[in-house]
Every structure is written in C-alpha cells, then in structure tokens.
Coordinates of N, CA and C in Angstrom, one line a residue:
M502 N 77.9 -116.2 -106.9 CA 77.9 -115.8 -105.5 C 76.7 -115.0 -104.9
T503 N 76.5 -115.4 -103.8 CA 75.2 -114.9 -103.5 C 75.5 -113.7 -102.1
T504 N 74.6 -112.7 -102.1 CA 74.6 -111.8 -101.0 C 73.9 -112.1 -99.9
P505 N 74.7 -111.9 -98.7 CA 73.9 -112.6 -97.4 C 72.9 -111.7 -97.0
D506 N 71.7 -112.2 -96.7 CA 70.6 -111.6 -96.4 C 70.4 -111.5 -94.8
T507 N 71.0 -112.1 -94.1 CA 71.2 -111.8 -92.8 C 71.3 -110.7 -92.3
P508 N 70.4 -109.9 -91.3 CA 70.9 -108.6 -90.8 C 72.3 -108.9 -89.8
G509 N 73.1 -108.0 -89.9 CA 74.4 -108.2 -89.1 C 75.4 -108.7 -90.1
D510 N 75.0 -109.3 -91.4 CA 76.2 -109.9 -92.2 C 76.8 -108.8 -92.8
N511 N 76.3 -107.7 -93.1 CA 77.0 -106.5 -93.7 C 77.8 -105.8 -92.8
R512 N 79.1 -105.9 -92.9 CA 80.0 -105.0 -92.2 C 80.5 -103.5 -92.6
S513 N 79.5 -103.1 -93.5 CA 80.2 -101.8 -94.1 C 79.8 -100.7 -93.1
V514 N 80.4 -99.7 -93.3 CA 80.2 -98.3 -92.3 C 79.8 -97.3 -93.3
Q515 N 79.1 -96.5 -92.9 CA 78.6 -95.3 -93.6 C 78.5 -94.0 -92.6
I516 N 79.1 -93.1 -92.7 CA 79.5 -92.0 -91.9 C 78.8 -90.8 -92.5
G517 N 77.9 -90.0 -92.0 CA 77.2 -89.1 -92.6 C 77.9 -87.7 -92.0
G518 N 78.9 -87.8 -91.1 CA 79.3 -86.6 -90.4 C 80.8 -86.8 -89.8
S519 N 81.3 -85.7 -88.9 CA 82.6 -86.0 -88.3 C 82.6 -87.0 -87.2
V520 N 83.5 -87.9 -87.4 CA 83.8 -88.9 -86.1 C 85.4 -88.6 -85.6
T521 N 85.6 -87.4 -85.5 CA 87.0 -87.3 -84.9 C 86.9 -87.7 -83.5
G522 N 87.9 -88.3 -83.1 CA 87.8 -88.5 -81.5 C 87.3 -90.0 -81.3
S523 N 86.5 -90.5 -82.5 CA 85.9 -91.8 -82.3 C 86.7 -93.0 -83.0
A524 N 86.2 -94.2 -83.0 CA 86.7 -95.3 -83.3 C 85.7 -96.1 -83.9
V525 N 85.7 -96.2 -85.4 CA 84.6 -97.0 -85.9 C 85.1 -98.5 -86.4
V526 N 84.6 -99.4 -85.9 CA 85.0 -100.8 -86.1 C 84.2 -101.8 -86.5
T527 N 84.3 -102.5 -87.4 CA 83.2 -103.8 -87.7 C 83.8 -105.0 -87.2
G528 N 83.1 -106.0 -87.1 CA 83.7 -107.3 -86.6 C 82.9 -107.7 -85.4
D529 N 83.4 -108.8 -84.9 CA 82.8 -109.4 -83.6 C 84.0 -109.3 -82.6
S530 N 83.4 -109.1 -81.4 CA 84.2 -109.1 -80.0 C 85.5 -108.2 -80.3
N531 N 85.6 -107.1 -80.9 CA 86.5 -106.1 -80.9 C 86.7 -105.4 -79.4
T532 N 87.8 -104.9 -79.4 CA 88.0 -103.9 -78.1 C 88.8 -102.8 -78.7
V533 N 88.4 -101.7 -78.4 CA 88.9 -100.6 -78.8 C 89.1 -99.6 -77.8
S534 N 90.2 -98.8 -77.9 CA 90.5 -97.8 -77.2 C 91.0 -96.4 -77.7
V535 N 90.1 -95.7 -77.6 CA 90.4 -94.1 -78.3 C 91.1 -93.3 -77.3
Q536 N 92.1 -92.7 -77.3 CA 92.9 -91.7 -76.4 C 93.0 -90.4 -77.0
F537 N 92.5 -89.5 -76.4 CA 92.7 -88.0 -77.0 C 92.2 -87.0 -75.9
Q538 N 92.7 -85.8 -76.1 CA 92.4 -84.5 -75.1 C 91.5 -83.7 -75.9
Q539 N 90.5 -83.1 -75.4 CA 89.8 -82.2 -76.1 C 90.8 -80.9 -76.3
A540 N 90.8 -80.3 -77.6 CA 91.7 -79.4 -77.9 C 90.8 -77.8 -77.6
S541 N 91.5 -77.0 -77.0 CA 90.9 -75.6 -76.8 C 91.7 -74.6 -77.6
L542 N 91.3 -74.6 -78.8 CA 92.0 -73.6 -79.7 C 91.8 -72.1 -79.3
P543 N 93.1 -71.4 -79.3 CA 92.9 -69.9 -78.9 C 92.5 -69.3 -80.3
A544 N 92.1 -68.0 -80.2 CA 91.6 -67.2 -81.1 C 92.8 -66.9 -82.1
P545 N 92.7 -66.8 -83.3 CA 94.0 -66.5 -84.1 C 95.0 -65.2 -83.9
E546 N 93.9 -64.5 -83.5 CA 94.9 -63.0 -83.2 C 95.3 -62.8 -81.8
T547 N 95.4 -64.0 -81.1 CA 96.0 -63.9 -79.6 C 97.3 -64.7 -79.8
V548 N 97.5 -65.5 -80.9 CA 98.5 -66.3 -81.0 C 99.7 -65.6 -81.4
D549 N 101.0 -65.8 -80.8 CA 102.2 -65.4 -81.4 C 102.9 -66.5 -82.2
I550 N 102.6 -66.4 -83.3 CA 103.0 -67.4 -84.5 C 104.4 -67.5 -84.4
Q551 N 104.9 -66.3 -84.3 CA 106.5 -66.5 -84.5 C 107.3 -67.2 -83.4
A552 N 106.7 -67.0 -82.2 CA 107.0 -67.6 -81.0 C 106.9 -69.3 -81.2
E553 N 105.6 -69.6 -81.6 CA 105.1 -70.8 -81.6 C 106.1 -71.5 -82.6
I554 N 106.3 -71.0 -83.8 CA 107.0 -71.8 -84.7 C 108.5 -72.0 -84.3
E555 N 108.9 -70.6 -83.5 CA 110.3 -71.0 -82.9 C 110.3 -72.1 -82.0
A556 N 109.3 -72.2 -81.2 CA 109.6 -73.3 -80.2 C 109.5 -74.6 -80.9
L557 N 108.3 -74.8 -81.8 CA 108.3 -76.2 -82.7 C 109.7 -76.4 -83.5
K558 N 110.4 -75.3 -83.7 CA 111.7 -75.3 -84.5 C 112.6 -76.1 -83.4
D559 N 112.6 -75.6 -82.4 CA 113.6 -75.9 -81.4 C 113.4 -77.5 -81.2
I560 N 112.0 -77.9 -80.8 CA 111.8 -79.2 -80.5 C 112.1 -80.3 -81.7
F561 N 111.9 -79.8 -82.9 CA 112.3 -80.5 -84.0 C 113.8 -80.7 -84.3
A562 N 114.6 -79.4 -84.1 CA 116.0 -79.7 -84.2 C 116.7 -80.7 -83.1
S563 N 115.8 -80.6 -82.3 CA 116.4 -81.5 -80.9 C 116.2 -83.2 -81.5
L564 N 115.7 -83.3 -82.1 CA 115.4 -85.0 -82.6 C 116.3 -85.3 -83.9
N565 N 117.3 -84.4 -84.2 CA 118.3 -84.8 -85.2 C 118.1 -85.6 -86.4
N566 N 117.0 -85.0 -87.2 CA 116.5 -85.7 -88.2 C 116.5 -84.9 -89.4
P567 N 117.1 -85.0 -90.6 CA 117.0 -83.9 -91.5 C 115.6 -83.5 -92.2
T568 N 114.7 -84.7 -92.3 CA 113.5 -84.4 -92.7 C 112.5 -83.4 -91.8
I569 N 112.9 -83.6 -90.5 CA 112.0 -83.0 -89.4 C 112.7 -81.6 -89.5
T570 N 114.0 -81.6 -89.5 CA 114.4 -80.3 -89.3 C 114.0 -79.4 -90.7
G571 N 114.3 -80.3 -91.8 CA 113.5 -79.4 -93.0 C 112.2 -78.8 -92.9
A572 N 111.3 -79.6 -92.4 CA 110.0 -79.3 -92.0 C 110.2 -77.9 -91.3
A573 N 110.8 -78.0 -90.3 CA 111.0 -76.8 -89.3 C 111.2 -75.6 -90.2
E574 N 112.3 -75.7 -90.9 CA 112.9 -74.5 -91.7 C 111.9 -74.2 -92.8
E575 N 111.2 -74.9 -93.2 CA 110.2 -74.5 -94.1 C 109.1 -73.6 -93.4
M576 N 108.6 -74.1 -92.4 CA 107.8 -73.2 -91.4 C 108.2 -71.9 -91.3
A577 N 109.5 -71.9 -90.7 CA 110.1 -70.6 -90.2 C 110.5 -69.7 -91.4
Q578 N 110.7 -70.2 -92.6 CA 110.7 -69.4 -93.7 C 109.4 -68.8 -94.1
E579 N 108.4 -69.6 -94.2 CA 107.1 -69.1 -94.5 C 106.4 -68.0 -93.4
V580 N 106.6 -68.4 -92.0 CA 106.0 -67.5 -91.2 C 106.7 -66.1 -91.4
A581 N 107.8 -66.0 -91.7 CA 108.9 -64.9 -91.9 C 108.4 -63.9 -93.0
K582 N 107.5 -64.4 -93.9 CA 106.9 -63.7 -94.9 C 105.7 -62.6 -94.4
P583 N 105.6 -61.4 -95.2 CA 104.8 -60.6 -94.6 C 103.4 -61.1 -94.7
E584 N 102.9 -61.9 -95.7 CA 101.6 -62.8 -95.7 C 101.8 -64.2 -95.7
P585 N 102.0 -64.7 -94.6 CA 102.5 -66.6 -94.8 C 101.0 -67.2 -95.3
D586 N 101.5 -68.0 -96.0 CA 100.7 -69.1 -96.4 C 100.6 -70.3 -95.3
K587 N 99.1 -70.0 -94.8 CA 98.8 -71.0 -93.9 C 98.7 -72.3 -94.2
E588 N 98.4 -72.7 -95.4 CA 98.4 -74.0 -96.0 C 99.8 -74.7 -96.1
I589 N 100.9 -73.8 -96.5 CA 102.2 -74.3 -96.7 C 102.7 -74.6 -95.3
I590 N 102.4 -73.7 -94.1 CA 102.8 -74.1 -93.0 C 102.4 -75.3 -92.4
A591 N 100.8 -75.7 -92.5 CA 100.2 -76.6 -91.9 C 100.7 -78.0 -92.5
D592 N 101.1 -77.9 -93.9 CA 101.8 -79.0 -94.6 C 103.0 -79.4 -94.2
A593 N 103.9 -78.4 -93.8 CA 105.2 -78.6 -93.7 C 105.1 -79.3 -92.2
L594 N 104.2 -78.7 -91.2 CA 104.1 -79.2 -89.9 C 103.6 -80.5 -89.8
E595 N 102.8 -80.7 -90.7 CA 102.1 -82.3 -90.8 C 103.3 -83.2 -91.4
T596 N 104.1 -82.8 -92.2 CA 105.1 -83.6 -92.8 C 106.2 -83.9 -91.4
G597 N 106.4 -82.9 -90.7 CA 107.3 -83.2 -89.6 C 106.7 -84.0 -88.5
L598 N 105.4 -83.7 -88.3 CA 104.8 -84.8 -87.1 C 104.8 -86.1 -87.5
K599 N 104.5 -86.2 -88.8 CA 104.3 -87.8 -89.1 C 105.6 -88.2 -89.1
R600 N 106.8 -87.7 -89.5 CA 108.0 -88.3 -89.3 C 108.3 -88.5 -87.8
I601 N 107.9 -87.4 -87.1 CA 108.3 -87.7 -85.6 C 107.5 -88.9 -85.0
Q602 N 106.3 -89.2 -85.4 CA 105.6 -90.2 -84.9 C 106.1 -91.7 -85.3
K603 N 107.3 -91.9 -86.0 CA 107.6 -92.7 -86.5 C 109.1 -93.1 -85.6
L604 N 109.3 -92.1 -84.7 CA 110.7 -92.2 -84.2 C 110.2 -92.9 -82.7
A605 N 110.9 -93.7 -82.2 CA 111.2 -94.4 -80.9 C 110.6 -93.6 -79.8
D606 N 111.2 -92.2 -79.8 CA 110.8 -91.4 -78.6 C 109.8 -90.5 -78.6
F607 N 108.8 -91.0 -79.7 CA 107.6 -90.0 -80.0 C 106.8 -89.7 -78.6
G608 N 106.6 -90.8 -77.9 CA 105.9 -90.5 -76.7 C 106.5 -89.6 -75.7
D609 N 108.0 -89.4 -75.8 CA 108.6 -88.3 -75.0 C 108.4 -87.0 -75.5
V610 N 108.3 -86.9 -76.7 CA 108.1 -85.8 -77.2 C 106.8 -85.1 -77.4
I611 N 105.6 -85.8 -77.4 CA 104.5 -85.2 -77.7 C 103.9 -84.4 -76.7
D612 N 104.3 -84.5 -75.4 CA 103.9 -83.7 -74.6 C 104.4 -82.1 -74.7
K613 N 105.7 -82.2 -75.3 CA 106.3 -80.9 -75.6 C 105.5 -80.1 -76.9
L614 N 105.3 -81.0 -77.7 CA 104.6 -80.5 -79.0 C 103.2 -80.0 -78.8
R615 N 102.4 -80.9 -78.0 CA 101.2 -80.5 -77.7 C 100.7 -79.2 -77.5
P616 N 101.2 -78.2 -76.7 CA 100.5 -77.0 -76.7 C 101.0 -76.2 -77.9
H617 N 102.0 -76.3 -78.3 CA 102.6 -75.4 -79.5 C 101.9 -75.8 -80.7
I618 N 101.4 -77.1 -80.8 CA 100.4 -77.5 -82.0 C 98.9 -77.1 -81.7
E619 N 98.6 -77.0 -80.5 CA 97.3 -76.5 -80.3 C 97.2 -74.7 -80.5
A620 N 98.1 -74.2 -80.2 CA 98.2 -72.9 -80.5 C 98.5 -72.7 -82.0
T621 N 99.3 -73.2 -82.5 CA 99.4 -73.1 -84.1 C 98.2 -73.5 -84.9
A622 N 97.6 -74.5 -84.5 CA 96.4 -74.9 -84.9 C 95.3 -73.7 -85.1
G623 N 95.3 -73.1 -83.9 CA 94.3 -71.9 -83.7 C 94.5 -70.8 -84.6
W624 N 95.8 -70.7 -84.8 CA 96.4 -69.4 -85.8 C 96.0 -70.0 -87.2
L625 N 96.4 -71.3 -87.3 CA 96.1 -71.8 -89.0 C 94.6 -71.9 -89.3
G626 N 93.8 -72.0 -88.2 CA 92.4 -72.0 -88.7 C 92.0 -73.5 -89.3
M627 N 91.1 -73.6 -90.3 CA 90.8 -74.6 -90.9 C 91.9 -75.6 -91.3
H628 N 92.9 -75.0 -91.7 CA 94.4 -75.7 -92.0 C 95.0 -76.4 -91.1
G629 N 94.8 -75.8 -89.9 CA 95.3 -76.6 -88.7 C 94.6 -77.8 -87.8
H630 N 93.2 -77.8 -88.5 CA 92.5 -79.0 -87.7 C 93.1 -80.5 -87.9
K631 N 93.8 -80.7 -89.1 CA 94.0 -81.8 -89.3 C 95.4 -82.3 -88.6
L632 N 96.0 -81.3 -87.8 CA 97.3 -81.6 -87.1 C 96.8 -82.0 -85.8
L633 N 95.9 -81.9 -85.2 CA 95.4 -82.1 -83.9 C 95.5 -83.4 -83.4
P634 N 95.0 -84.3 -84.3 CA 94.9 -85.7 -84.0 C 96.4 -86.3 -83.9
L635 N 97.5 -85.8 -84.8 CA 98.8 -86.3 -84.7 C 99.3 -86.2 -83.5
V636 N 98.9 -85.3 -82.6 CA 99.4 -85.1 -81.2 C 98.5 -85.5 -80.2
G637 N 97.3 -86.3 -80.5 CA 96.4 -86.8 -79.7 C 95.3 -85.7 -79.1
L638 N 94.8 -84.8 -80.0 CA 94.0 -83.6 -79.5 C 92.7 -83.9 -80.7
A639 N 91.5 -83.4 -80.2 CA 90.6 -83.5 -81.0 C 89.7 -82.2 -80.7
L640 N 88.8 -81.9 -81.6 CA 87.9 -80.6 -81.5 C 86.8 -81.1 -80.8

C-alpha cells in the first residue's frame, strides 16, 4: 500500500487549542452549520446556587423521566451539603442534560434550561464549562 503524496489527500486534522463553537470537517463540498450563543458566566459568588439547582430540579421533574429526576435529586443532595463537591454536581447535571437531549421535546426545554445552566456553570467554574455546549452555549 502506498501513501498519497498529493497535497490535499491527507484528511487528518490537528488542533493545538480550543475549537469550542467551531466545526472541524474534512472532505469535499461539505456544508456545516454551527449554532451557539456566547455564554456570559456570572461571578461564582453572585450565583444563588440553591435557587438555580431548585429551578433545574423543577424543569427536570416536569419531564417525567427517572434518570433525569435522579440526576436532579443527586444535584440537590450535593448542593445541600456544607461544602458541596462541584464535580459531583457537574457530573449529575451532565447526565441529566444528555438524557434530556434524547427526548423529543428537547427543543422546547432548552430555552428554559439555558439561563440556569449558564448561572450554574459560572458557580461551578471549570467543572461547568463542559455543560455549556449541551444547551447551545460557548465561552
């Protein structure tokens, strides 16, 4: 087997930094659409995390799905602790959001979720950044 020497035949991609909010595509005649909103994360100390988790819990509960409800309960239990583990909260929220994305009515729910995810991600700091693309937000 031979390796192509013609420039443009190599379809590999190397990325040296963040491509959040971008689409990386190889191939010919591709059309790509990237839709996201720029997130404006609040300072962690300005977020009422109890209120945000309660709002998310209410939205999650309205979807009548045991996995989503379980994720909401896990977040609520963790945030009630004197020193909540932000990674646990972020992981539970990610689980719930990924399950919600698979629901037929995700498009109806995303607008309700977005402001609460943005605020919660601000409070979570680096643990929350992975949540933003799940609701169409990017830094």
